[in-house]
mmCIF file of C-alpha atoms (C1' of nucleotides) in Angstrom:
data_model
loop_
_atom_site.group_PDB
_atom_site.id
_atom_site.type_symbol
_atom_site.label_atom_id
_atom_site.label_comp_id
_atom_site.label_asym_id
_atom_site.label_seq_id
_atom_site.Cartn_x
_atom_site.Cartn_y
_atom_site.Cartn_z
ATOM 1 C CA MET A 739 111.286 111.658 99.895
ATOM 2 C CA PRO A 740 110.572 115.294 99.395
ATOM 3 C CA GLU A 741 112.749 117.512 101.548
ATOM 4 C CA LEU A 742 113.152 121.281 101.383
ATOM 5 C CA PRO A 743 114.478 121.461 97.785
ATOM 6 C CA GLU A 744 111.822 119.125 96.420
ATOM 7 C CA VAL A 745 109.051 121.053 98.171
ATOM 8 C CA GLN A 746 110.485 124.354 96.925
ATOM 9 C CA THR A 747 110.537 122.979 93.381
ATOM 10 C CA ILE A 748 106.897 122.002 93.612
ATOM 11 C CA VAL A 749 105.905 125.365 95.103
ATOM 12 C CA ASP A 750 107.722 127.196 92.305
ATOM 13 C CA GLU A 751 105.871 125.131 89.716
ATOM 14 C CA LEU A 752 102.457 125.468 91.330
ATOM 15 C CA LYS A 753 102.713 129.188 91.967
ATOM 16 C CA PRO A 754 102.069 130.549 88.453
ATOM 17 C CA LEU A 755 99.455 127.909 87.719
ATOM 18 C CA ILE A 756 97.163 128.154 90.709
ATOM 19 C CA ASN A 757 97.639 131.691 92.001
ATOM 20 C CA GLY A 758 94.359 133.526 91.629
ATOM 21 C CA LYS A 759 92.455 130.330 90.868
ATOM 22 C CA THR A 760 89.259 129.507 92.752
ATOM 23 C CA VAL A 761 88.376 126.058 94.099
ATOM 24 C CA ARG A 762 85.247 124.910 92.257
ATOM 25 C CA GLU A 763 85.149 121.247 93.186
ATOM 26 C CA ILE A 764 86.612 119.031 95.878
ATOM 27 C CA SER A 765 86.840 115.262 96.046
ATOM 28 C CA ILE A 766 88.386 113.509 99.022
ATOM 29 C CA ARG A 767 89.232 109.929 98.098
ATOM 30 C CA TRP A 768 91.161 109.067 101.253
ATOM 31 C CA PRO A 769 89.736 111.017 104.175
ATOM 32 C CA ARG A 770 92.707 110.522 106.490
ATOM 33 C CA THR A 771 94.829 112.646 104.161
ATOM 34 C CA VAL A 772 92.804 115.572 105.436
ATOM 35 C CA ASP A 773 93.572 116.438 109.036
ATOM 36 C CA ALA A 774 90.115 117.904 109.639
ATOM 37 C CA ASP A 775 86.476 117.044 109.318
ATOM 38 C CA PRO A 776 85.997 116.546 105.549
ATOM 39 C CA GLU A 777 82.879 118.726 105.587
ATOM 40 C CA LEU A 778 84.654 121.605 107.294
ATOM 41 C CA PHE A 779 87.574 121.123 104.926
ATOM 42 C CA THR A 780 85.310 121.360 101.908
ATOM 43 C CA GLU A 781 83.422 124.310 103.340
ATOM 44 C CA THR A 782 86.617 126.246 104.021
ATOM 45 C CA LEU A 783 88.043 125.749 100.533
ATOM 46 C CA LEU A 784 85.090 125.581 98.190
ATOM 47 C CA GLY A 785 84.472 128.828 96.336
ATOM 48 C CA HIS A 786 87.624 130.414 97.707
ATOM 49 C CA THR A 787 90.707 131.621 95.900
ATOM 50 C CA PHE A 788 94.410 130.832 96.216
ATOM 51 C CA GLN A 789 96.275 134.038 96.785
ATOM 52 C CA ARG A 790 99.794 133.025 97.693
ATOM 53 C CA ILE A 791 101.778 129.799 97.816
ATOM 54 C CA THR A 792 104.879 129.491 99.956
ATOM 55 C CA ARG A 793 107.068 126.894 101.590
ATOM 56 C CA ARG A 794 107.989 126.490 105.261
ATOM 57 C CA GLY A 795 110.371 123.629 106.061
ATOM 58 C CA LYS A 796 108.979 120.639 104.194
ATOM 59 C CA TYR A 797 105.451 122.053 104.121
ATOM 60 C CA LEU A 798 103.629 123.744 101.253
ATOM 61 C CA CYS A 799 101.434 126.649 102.403
ATOM 62 C CA PHE A 800 98.442 127.671 100.284
ATOM 63 C CA TYR A 801 96.933 130.960 101.434
ATOM 64 C CA LEU A 802 93.335 131.789 100.579
ATOM 65 C CA GLU A 803 91.776 135.202 100.177
ATOM 66 C CA THR A 804 89.903 134.538 103.443
ATOM 67 C CA GLY A 805 93.165 134.415 105.369
ATOM 68 C CA HIS A 806 92.899 130.681 105.920
ATOM 69 C CA CYS A 807 95.947 128.626 105.065
ATOM 70 C CA LEU A 808 96.139 125.075 103.791
ATOM 71 C CA THR A 809 99.411 123.369 104.683
ATOM 72 C CA VAL A 810 100.446 120.147 102.966
ATOM 73 C CA HIS A 811 103.162 117.748 104.050
ATOM 74 C CA LEU A 812 104.089 115.270 101.309
ATOM 75 C CA ARG A 813 105.871 112.846 103.637
ATOM 76 C CA MET A 814 107.382 110.060 101.535
ATOM 77 C CA THR A 815 105.315 109.723 98.413
ATOM 78 C CA GLY A 816 103.060 112.760 98.106
ATOM 79 C CA THR A 817 102.986 114.547 94.700
ATOM 80 C CA PHE A 818 100.869 117.122 92.936
ATOM 81 C CA LEU A 819 99.872 116.408 89.345
ATOM 82 C CA PHE A 820 97.766 118.175 86.744
ATOM 83 C CA GLN A 821 97.837 115.386 84.201
ATOM 84 C CA PRO A 822 97.807 112.049 86.005
ATOM 85 C CA ALA A 823 98.563 108.976 83.935
ATOM 86 C CA GLU A 824 96.113 106.089 83.854
ATOM 87 C CA LYS A 825 98.068 104.126 86.471
ATOM 88 C CA ASP A 826 98.186 107.091 88.863
ATOM 89 C CA HIS A 827 94.490 107.082 89.533
ATOM 90 C CA THR A 828 94.449 104.382 92.219
ATOM 91 C CA HIS A 829 96.767 106.596 94.262
ATOM 92 C CA ILE A 830 94.946 109.893 93.945
ATOM 93 C CA ARG A 831 93.825 110.926 97.453
ATOM 94 C CA VAL A 832 92.429 114.440 96.995
ATOM 95 C CA ILE A 833 91.236 116.298 93.902
ATOM 96 C CA LEU A 834 90.778 120.058 93.641
ATOM 97 C CA GLY A 835 88.933 121.335 90.588
ATOM 98 C CA LEU A 836 89.952 124.913 89.769
ATOM 99 C CA ASP A 837 89.030 127.538 87.190
ATOM 100 C CA ASP A 838 89.592 127.074 83.469
ATOM 101 C CA GLY A 839 89.210 123.301 83.653
ATOM 102 C CA LEU A 840 92.443 123.031 85.627
ATOM 103 C CA THR A 841 92.453 120.165 88.113
ATOM 104 C CA LEU A 842 95.002 119.628 90.844
ATOM 105 C CA TYR A 843 95.475 115.987 91.859
ATOM 106 C CA PHE A 844 97.182 114.958 95.084
ATOM 107 C CA LYS A 845 98.774 111.564 94.518
ATOM 108 C CA ASP A 846 100.189 109.693 97.498
ATOM 109 C CA VAL A 847 100.980 105.984 97.245
ATOM 110 C CA ARG A 848 101.612 105.358 100.931
ATOM 111 C CA LYS A 849 98.919 107.641 102.278
ATOM 112 C CA PHE A 850 101.212 109.364 104.785
ATOM 113 C CA GLY A 851 100.805 112.840 103.339
ATOM 114 C CA ARG A 852 98.683 115.266 105.377
ATOM 115 C CA MET A 853 96.718 118.423 104.669
ATOM 116 C CA LYS A 854 95.768 120.796 107.440
ATOM 117 C CA LEU A 855 93.801 124.022 107.593
ATOM 118 C CA TRP A 856 94.813 127.004 109.696
ATOM 119 C CA PRO A 857 92.409 129.774 110.656
ATOM 120 C CA PRO A 858 93.218 133.365 109.719
ATOM 121 C CA GLY A 859 95.831 134.984 111.929
ATOM 122 C CA GLU A 860 97.026 131.761 113.534
ATOM 123 C CA ARG A 861 100.793 131.288 113.487
ATOM 124 C CA LEU A 862 101.546 128.370 111.183
ATOM 125 C CA LEU A 863 103.589 125.367 112.175
ATOM 126 C CA PRO A 864 104.879 126.806 115.440
ATOM 127 C CA HIS A 865 107.045 123.797 116.192
ATOM 128 C CA LEU A 866 109.420 124.379 113.264
ATOM 129 C CA GLY A 867 112.950 125.688 113.710
ATOM 130 C CA PRO A 868 114.508 128.293 111.396
ATOM 131 C CA GLU A 869 114.984 127.854 107.659
ATOM 132 C CA PRO A 870 118.419 126.443 106.844
ATOM 133 C CA LEU A 871 119.172 128.509 103.733
ATOM 134 C CA GLU A 872 121.502 131.112 105.234
ATOM 135 C CA GLU A 873 124.942 130.254 106.559
ATOM 136 C CA GLU A 874 124.764 132.600 109.519
ATOM 137 C CA THR A 875 121.383 131.270 110.657
ATOM 138 C CA VAL A 876 122.626 127.702 110.524
ATOM 139 C CA PHE A 877 125.856 128.602 112.288
ATOM 140 C CA ASP A 878 123.956 130.284 115.114
ATOM 141 C CA VAL A 879 121.933 127.112 115.560
ATOM 142 C CA LEU A 880 124.798 124.645 115.330
ATOM 143 C CA ARG A 881 127.253 126.413 117.599
ATOM 144 C CA THR A 882 124.739 126.704 120.414
ATOM 145 C CA LEU A 883 123.539 123.096 120.416
ATOM 146 C CA LYS A 884 123.474 121.739 123.959
ATOM 147 C CA SER A 885 122.360 118.203 123.230
ATOM 148 C CA ARG A 886 124.714 115.232 123.142
ATOM 149 C CA ARG A 887 122.498 113.498 120.591
ATOM 150 C CA ALA A 888 124.183 112.417 117.352
ATOM 151 C CA ILE A 889 124.502 115.340 114.948
ATOM 152 C CA LYS A 890 122.722 113.260 112.295
ATOM 153 C CA THR A 891 119.694 112.914 114.570
ATOM 154 C CA VAL A 892 119.741 116.620 115.388
ATOM 155 C CA LEU A 893 119.861 117.662 111.723
ATOM 156 C CA LEU A 894 116.704 115.611 111.141
ATOM 157 C CA ASP A 895 114.947 117.286 114.073
ATOM 158 C CA GLN A 896 112.594 119.802 112.466
ATOM 159 C CA THR A 897 112.421 121.883 115.625
ATOM 160 C CA VAL A 898 116.148 122.573 115.259
ATOM 161 C CA LEU A 899 116.241 123.347 111.522
ATOM 162 C CA ALA A 900 113.200 123.054 109.270
ATOM 163 C CA GLY A 901 113.541 121.274 105.963
ATOM 164 C CA VAL A 902 116.635 119.059 106.177
ATOM 165 C CA GLY A 903 115.844 115.359 105.699
ATOM 166 C CA ASN A 904 117.802 112.156 105.416
ATOM 167 C CA ILE A 905 119.370 112.767 102.005
ATOM 168 C CA TYR A 906 120.712 116.268 102.571
ATOM 169 C CA ALA A 907 121.748 115.589 106.158
ATOM 170 C CA ASP A 908 124.000 112.753 104.957
ATOM 171 C CA GLU A 909 125.349 114.849 102.108
ATOM 172 C CA ALA A 910 126.118 117.823 104.330
ATOM 173 C CA LEU A 911 127.877 115.687 106.927
ATOM 174 C CA PHE A 912 129.984 114.101 104.214
ATOM 175 C CA GLN A 913 130.988 117.397 102.642
ATOM 176 C CA ALA A 914 131.798 118.855 106.025
ATOM 177 C CA GLY A 915 133.823 115.782 106.980
ATOM 178 C CA VAL A 916 131.761 115.202 110.108
ATOM 179 C CA HIS A 917 130.951 111.694 111.362
ATOM 180 C CA PRO A 918 127.179 111.288 111.763
ATOM 181 C CA LEU A 919 127.511 110.017 115.350
ATOM 182 C CA THR A 920 129.412 113.097 116.529
ATOM 183 C CA PRO A 921 127.639 114.484 119.608
ATOM 184 C CA ALA A 922 125.872 117.678 118.576
ATOM 185 C CA ASN A 923 127.424 119.625 121.429
ATOM 186 C CA GLY A 924 130.840 118.227 120.585
ATOM 187 C CA LEU A 925 131.208 119.848 117.172
ATOM 188 C CA THR A 926 134.334 121.935 116.883
ATOM 189 C CA THR A 927 133.828 125.524 115.796
ATOM 190 C CA ARG A 928 135.466 124.591 112.528
ATOM 191 C CA GLN A 929 133.012 121.707 111.998
ATOM 192 C CA ALA A 930 130.022 123.870 112.862
ATOM 193 C CA ARG A 931 131.242 126.501 110.433
ATOM 194 C CA GLU A 932 131.853 123.971 107.681
ATOM 195 C CA LEU A 933 128.423 122.380 108.129
ATOM 196 C CA SER A 934 126.833 125.829 108.130
ATOM 197 C CA ARG A 935 128.476 126.593 104.810
ATOM 198 C CA ARG A 936 127.559 123.258 103.278
ATOM 199 C CA ILE A 937 123.918 122.897 104.282
ATOM 200 C CA PRO A 938 122.599 126.013 102.483
ATOM 201 C CA ARG A 939 124.838 125.339 99.499
ATOM 202 C CA ILE A 940 123.654 121.752 99.107
ATOM 203 C CA LEU A 941 120.010 122.751 99.447
ATOM 204 C CA LYS A 942 120.331 125.604 96.954
ATOM 205 C CA GLN A 943 122.116 123.420 94.465
ATOM 206 C CA ALA A 944 119.391 120.806 94.795
ATOM 207 C CA ILE A 945 116.729 123.462 94.189
ATOM 208 C CA LYS A 946 118.605 124.444 91.025
ATOM 209 C CA ASN A 947 118.513 120.805 89.965
ATOM 210 C CA LYS A 948 114.804 120.543 90.769
ATOM 211 C CA GLY A 949 115.340 118.110 93.600
ATOM 212 C CA THR A 950 116.572 114.565 94.102
ATOM 213 C CA THR A 951 114.553 111.633 92.793
ATOM 214 C CA ILE A 952 115.330 108.313 94.467
ATOM 215 C CA SER A 953 112.114 106.512 93.668
ATOM 216 C CA ASP A 954 108.835 108.357 94.110
ATOM 217 C CA TYR A 955 109.545 112.058 94.004
ATOM 218 C CA ARG A 956 108.434 113.781 90.819
ATOM 219 C CA THR A 957 108.050 117.406 89.858
ATOM 220 C CA THR A 958 104.540 118.591 89.065
ATOM 221 C CA GLU A 959 105.276 117.968 85.394
ATOM 222 C CA GLY A 960 105.979 114.348 86.317
ATOM 223 C CA SER A 961 109.688 114.479 85.588
ATOM 224 C CA GLU A 962 112.518 113.365 87.862
ATOM 225 C CA GLY A 963 114.705 115.829 89.725
ATOM 226 C CA GLY A 964 118.256 116.046 88.423
ATOM 227 C CA ASN A 965 120.095 116.163 91.716
ATOM 228 C CA ARG A 966 120.573 112.413 92.163
ATOM 229 C CA PHE A 967 123.746 112.474 90.111
ATOM 230 C CA PHE A 968 125.283 115.000 92.466
ATOM 231 C CA LEU A 969 124.970 112.836 95.570
ATOM 232 C CA ASP A 970 128.193 111.760 97.249
ATOM 233 C CA VAL A 971 126.988 109.243 99.834
ATOM 234 C CA TYR A 972 123.195 108.920 100.072
ATOM 235 C CA GLY A 973 122.092 105.645 98.483
ATOM 236 C CA ARG A 974 125.669 104.821 97.489
ATOM 237 C CA THR A 975 126.333 102.074 100.052
ATOM 238 C CA GLY A 976 129.220 99.893 98.880
ATOM 239 C CA GLU A 977 130.169 102.243 96.071
ATOM 240 C CA PRO A 978 133.533 104.028 96.150
ATOM 241 C CA CYS A 979 133.762 107.391 97.895
ATOM 242 C CA ARG A 980 134.182 110.057 95.246
ATOM 243 C CA VAL A 981 137.091 111.517 97.190
ATOM 244 C CA CYS A 982 139.089 108.569 98.564
ATOM 245 C CA LYS A 983 137.559 105.480 96.874
ATOM 246 C CA THR A 984 136.787 103.805 100.206
ATOM 247 C CA GLN A 985 133.440 101.989 100.126
ATOM 248 C CA VAL A 986 130.575 104.143 101.372
ATOM 249 C CA GLU A 987 129.156 102.670 104.577
ATOM 250 C CA ARG A 988 125.616 102.514 105.871
ATOM 251 C CA MET A 989 124.625 102.411 109.516
ATOM 252 C CA VAL A 990 121.382 102.872 111.400
ATOM 253 C CA ILE A 991 121.141 105.866 113.727
ATOM 254 C CA ASN A 992 117.906 106.331 115.639
ATOM 255 C CA ASN A 993 116.053 104.047 113.258
ATOM 256 C CA ARG A 994 117.202 106.043 110.209
ATOM 257 C CA SER A 995 119.792 104.947 107.674
ATOM 258 C CA ALA A 996 122.954 107.021 107.578
ATOM 259 C CA HIS A 997 125.441 106.905 104.699
ATOM 260 C CA TYR A 998 129.008 108.051 105.204
ATOM 261 C CA CYS A 999 132.664 107.549 104.358
ATOM 262 C CA ILE A 1000 134.636 106.180 107.267
ATOM 263 C CA LEU A 1001 137.824 107.831 106.018
ATOM 264 C CA CYS A 1002 136.531 111.273 105.017
ATOM 265 C CA GLN A 1003 134.288 111.437 108.086
ATOM 266 C CA ALA A 1004 136.577 109.873 110.653
ATOM 267 C CA PRO A 1005 135.446 110.474 114.230
ATOM 268 C CA LEU A 1006 137.638 112.896 116.128
ATOM 269 C CA ARG A 1007 140.045 111.159 118.455
ATOM 270 C CA LYS A 1008 139.933 112.104 122.096
ATOM 271 C CA SER A 1009 143.551 113.210 121.958
ATOM 272 C CA GLY A 1010 142.998 115.800 119.321
ATOM 273 C CA GLY A 1011 140.632 118.396 118.129
ATOM 274 C CA ILE A 1012 137.799 118.401 120.583
ATOM 275 C CA ARG A 1013 137.651 121.821 122.056
ATOM 276 C CA GLY A 1014 136.261 122.774 125.406
ATOM 277 C CA LYS A 1015 133.592 125.386 125.651
ATOM 278 C "C1'" DC B 954 116.712 114.817 129.184
ATOM 279 C "C1'" DC B 955 116.956 111.102 126.094
ATOM 280 C "C1'" DT B 956 116.015 106.618 123.349
ATOM 281 C "C1'" DT B 957 113.267 102.942 121.550
ATOM 282 C "C1'" DA B 958 109.310 100.987 119.541
ATOM 283 C "C1'" DG B 959 104.897 101.293 117.513
ATOM 284 C "C1'" DT B 960 101.788 103.500 114.107
ATOM 285 C "C1'" DC B 961 100.491 104.836 109.636
ATOM 286 C "C1'" DC B 962 100.754 102.424 104.477
ATOM 287 C "C1'" DT B 963 102.166 100.336 100.011
ATOM 288 C "C1'" DG B 964 105.318 98.488 96.701
ATOM 289 C "C1'" DC B 965 109.027 96.001 96.007
ATOM 290 C "C1'" DA B 966 112.704 92.572 96.948
ATOM 291 C "C1'" DT B 967 113.737 88.228 98.782
ATOM 292 C "C1'" DG B 968 113.206 83.398 99.853
ATOM 293 C "C1'" DC B 969 111.146 78.996 99.353
ATOM 294 C "C1'" DT C 327 104.071 81.190 89.585
ATOM 295 C "C1'" DG C 328 102.686 82.474 93.942
ATOM 296 C "C1'" DC C 329 102.634 83.016 98.616
ATOM 297 C "C1'" DA C 330 104.638 84.791 102.973
ATOM 298 C "C1'" DT C 331 107.772 87.817 105.010
ATOM 299 C "C1'" DG C 332 110.249 91.937 105.804
ATOM 300 C "C1'" DC C 333 111.742 96.376 104.959
ATOM 301 C "C1'" DA C 334 111.831 101.531 104.075
ATOM 302 C "C1'" DG C 335 110.572 105.849 105.871
ATOM 303 C "C1'" DG C 336 108.787 111.556 108.326
ATOM 304 C "C1'" DA C 337 106.419 112.723 112.025
ATOM 305 C "C1'" DC C 338 104.095 111.739 115.876
ATOM 306 C "C1'" DT C 339 103.066 109.249 120.302
ATOM 307 C "C1'" DA C 340 103.626 106.229 124.252
ATOM 308 C "C1'" DA C 341 106.488 103.918 127.143
ATOM 309 C "C1'" DG C 342 110.900 103.057 129.505
#
DNA sequence: CCTTAGTCCTGCATGC
DNA sequence: TGCATGCAGGACTAAG
């Protein structure tokens, strides 16, 4: 599933290729992918030029010269391709023909991906929390959490921090030695600090490695991200913890799988460690 | 305030 | 071999 690092990788790859290119042709194969009337969608894009491509949380943002912005959320299986293989074609949902014979294909096996258009001047994606790439930003968020919800649930809440998903939340909690069920408002200052250090580091490392491929995620060139081999707990249920050799456990928290090491992420005991406000 | 369950979808694994 | 079943999973929504 594409999270912040995977989306950043795709944005970095798309940027030099489609910046300055004009949309010459549009084909919508699966209308629900487009969160708008297909005619309005076509009208807004056709004949217009991509000026800037950025990322916000797990969204790609394509700005046009008109000031409109096209945001794309890849959800689980969304990908952009320039050279789809034969077998990809049944899963192509939207096609954008650009200048110079360049064609951008949006492939999405499970059809959960969504594209949305924003009028000029409108603030994009207002529900999203801050970007989690700076330690101080993350620390400010984590130390002021009021909710007793499990920290794992809170890290996945995009209104709290934008861009962290299941993989990197599990990895950060492991590296910080925090049990995923720890109440968000019960983090010690030390835990909040440690998580704040780890989250940006993990995300930046994953960007360097061009993301984590579990099954579907591919870079625009169709290759797999290299970050899978750096994972400590995600998808390693039953395998030995890289630190203490204890089997990595899996549990379900709020309908999401959580992977953790019971020894390295032992819950704090009531007798010790939990600080008052 | 919070949690749970349903929805969207398909491919794959499992069981018989 | 093939058919049925169930599961995963971001974000959103409705219900409790």
